[in-house]
């Protein structure tokens, strides 16, 4: 599904990703862990197509198409979804309007008619309920005045609405209490299917108790330095990154 | 000001108007014309016109010979409206209200009304800060006094539509609104014009609110680009009155609106909302003054603007709190959005406070569309132009939604949507 080969990227001329290789097959969940400053968030932004980041080498193939040739919106329409670490607040644009425009942009790309108002509302209500967001949130401005947990749940709700092929969760667990963590995890698990893939970027092993990954990768200084099964996360939790010869404090 | 005749009004604007005014009005008009001889047009050095004087092109305001038609997006209410073509009441199109609210032509006013009109007409005579108000008085063909009776609650908004066909070169509407004690009404002023008309609309509206009166004034500047618009609205609020205004302005060659609100007695309040939108090489200049003369008055001013392409928007908001105006509460917010690198916005809030126990806040910002917000929308599959359009609408929509007349809300939204489409269609 996703094949990243020798990916290098810079921001403001500074080299952050220094040759990433990653192969994600349909149905798989990959966790990417690593200390602060290792390039985890950069990887997620590069995959989503943030133009502040420049890809200087390598390729990112999604089902054979190089994402680097696609604009941000085209990637989303092809099924890439990034759950933001810091979702943006947008006053004046309601969640409903946002979701509807987004969903219809993707449907249009798939050659589908715009969704009718009744079906849309039904879908939105259903997904809001699934992540324990009150319906009243739908009418509010996008993330406007939402708590940290509500913002993260809103990200998951959007993901459930848009049904992406590849979901990238950028530290979706940060700032969540245990109940919200469970809700969010249930949402992600509900999306898991043989034809979708998930990449989870996280600092902590905690999330992986709820969303069990197939593979765990350790990213340090812009490279994946170790890959393994879910037990690798437990080992990291126990021994810290120092065990892999990474100085965790240097970039913190 | 050292040599007031350095920049005189062009002669075609000073020619007397052939109206059959009663003697008392003729005297005022003559006085105004005389004072104009001594008044100068604003220049770059005129502080409150410094960003806009170069936009003035009065030479261009010549009577047109062709018959010109209404623009398609003009709003024409079906009833409760007074329709003025080039300043003359068009009785066929108008459907005047009956009961509770009266329209009286200045030329037909009697007794006390004459005194009221005289006082208002003389307000700015000879004042170099208001040359166009003098011009308005000098060129008076007739004016209209709108009287809302004491305790009258007029549910249906009254619309005044001023259409400038270009036939006269310049039109000078004059309105006085007298809102009686405990009355409530909504008055809409719509300024429109024939496409391609190179004329001047120079309007003056004077509002008096008696104790406990509530007036909502919606002012729409919808003229085609080629029409130059200069407008002055003055308001005097007595005890516990409320003046609520919604000024919606689309840009043109020259657009200028001065809104001067005096809170004269305790408990007089005002809410002032403004939406200003320009594109191409258009211009719009808002000057507002809120004077807290008495204690315990409240003012809430919110103006938002969007400038696209090479256009220019000016906002100058002054709050003046007099020495006796203790416990004043004044809030002014002016937020501006630049939609292109070639656009210009000049904003200047001014606070002048002579009382020591007041609550005043003001804020002015000029920004561009938030990059992070754009990325967020686009990362969900929404196209760049649509995302930019959504964010811009989000910025202005809050104020559109405050307009209390649904018909107008949709007219304004439609016009903004067209603006956004034109603005973002050109970008990559």
XYZ file of C-alpha atoms in Angstrom, chain A residues 45-162:
118
model
C 3.646 16.388 7.573
C 5.646 15.264 4.548
C 3.253 12.386 3.922
C 0.248 14.730 4.124
C 1.944 17.205 1.803
C 2.716 20.274 3.907
C 4.454 22.636 1.502
C 6.704 24.023 4.216
C 8.632 20.773 3.959
C 10.693 20.008 0.915
C 11.309 16.482 -0.245
C 14.870 16.435 -1.542
C 15.220 12.769 -2.344
C 13.373 9.471 -2.503
C 9.783 8.548 -3.225
C 6.534 7.854 -1.427
C 4.380 5.411 -3.336
C 0.745 4.987 -2.356
C -0.687 2.097 -4.312
C 1.911 2.762 -6.978
C 1.320 6.550 -7.231
C 4.105 8.851 -6.075
C 2.576 11.187 -3.510
C 5.338 13.724 -4.174
C 3.685 14.433 -7.513
C 0.354 15.167 -5.862
C -0.836 18.307 -4.117
C -2.016 18.169 -0.519
C -5.686 18.016 -1.486
C -5.054 15.357 -4.138
C -3.348 13.156 -1.558
C -6.347 13.476 0.746
C -8.646 12.580 -2.135
C -6.473 9.523 -2.840
C -7.119 8.411 0.728
C -4.362 9.893 2.883
C -5.545 11.222 6.236
C -3.434 12.949 8.860
C -4.793 13.243 12.380
C -3.015 16.398 13.540
C -0.981 16.612 16.690
C -2.262 20.153 17.133
C -5.597 20.493 15.321
C -6.213 24.063 14.175
C -9.079 26.183 15.498
C -11.065 27.874 12.738
C -13.658 30.366 13.895
C -16.505 31.103 11.511
C -16.354 27.783 9.651
C -18.653 25.215 11.247
C -17.627 21.603 11.695
C -20.593 20.551 9.613
C -19.726 22.810 6.717
C -16.106 21.687 6.908
C -16.975 17.987 7.011
C -19.476 18.252 4.195
C -17.115 20.161 1.907
C -14.353 17.707 2.691
C -16.480 14.623 2.171
C -17.899 15.938 -1.084
C -14.449 16.882 -2.410
C -13.374 13.293 -1.856
C -16.611 11.869 -3.274
C -16.250 14.013 -6.356
C -12.766 12.626 -6.888
C -14.225 9.126 -6.630
C -16.837 9.991 -9.241
C -19.668 10.018 -6.715
C -22.539 12.489 -6.437
C -22.453 14.941 -3.496
C -24.001 13.389 -0.432
C -27.586 14.516 0.239
C -28.284 16.606 3.314
C -30.257 13.953 5.177
C -27.715 11.155 4.731
C -24.927 13.527 5.633
C -26.526 14.577 8.898
C -27.237 10.981 9.771
C -23.630 10.012 9.100
C -22.221 12.983 11.017
C -24.416 12.285 14.046
C -23.484 8.636 14.012
C -19.745 9.316 13.850
C -19.918 12.024 16.507
C -21.608 9.551 18.798
C -18.963 6.963 18.052
C -16.257 9.251 19.479
C -18.451 10.573 22.296
C -18.714 14.104 20.924
C -22.003 15.798 21.649
C -23.987 16.757 18.539
C -23.725 20.408 19.516
C -20.043 20.268 18.541
C -21.048 19.791 14.921
C -22.497 23.271 14.726
C -19.576 24.998 16.399
C -16.603 26.441 14.565
C -13.949 23.865 13.631
C -12.220 22.971 16.922
C -13.231 26.381 18.233
C -12.988 26.377 22.001
C -12.599 22.581 22.067
C -10.535 21.058 24.880
C -7.410 19.131 23.907
C -9.271 15.822 24.186
C -12.235 17.094 22.177
C -9.922 18.201 19.391
C -8.353 14.756 19.208
C -11.746 13.091 19.190
C -12.789 15.452 16.419
C -9.785 14.288 14.396
C -10.872 10.688 14.813
C -14.422 11.609 13.947
C -13.243 13.198 10.694
C -11.231 10.071 9.967
C -14.298 7.915 10.467
C -16.325 10.173 8.170
C -13.747 10.174 5.393
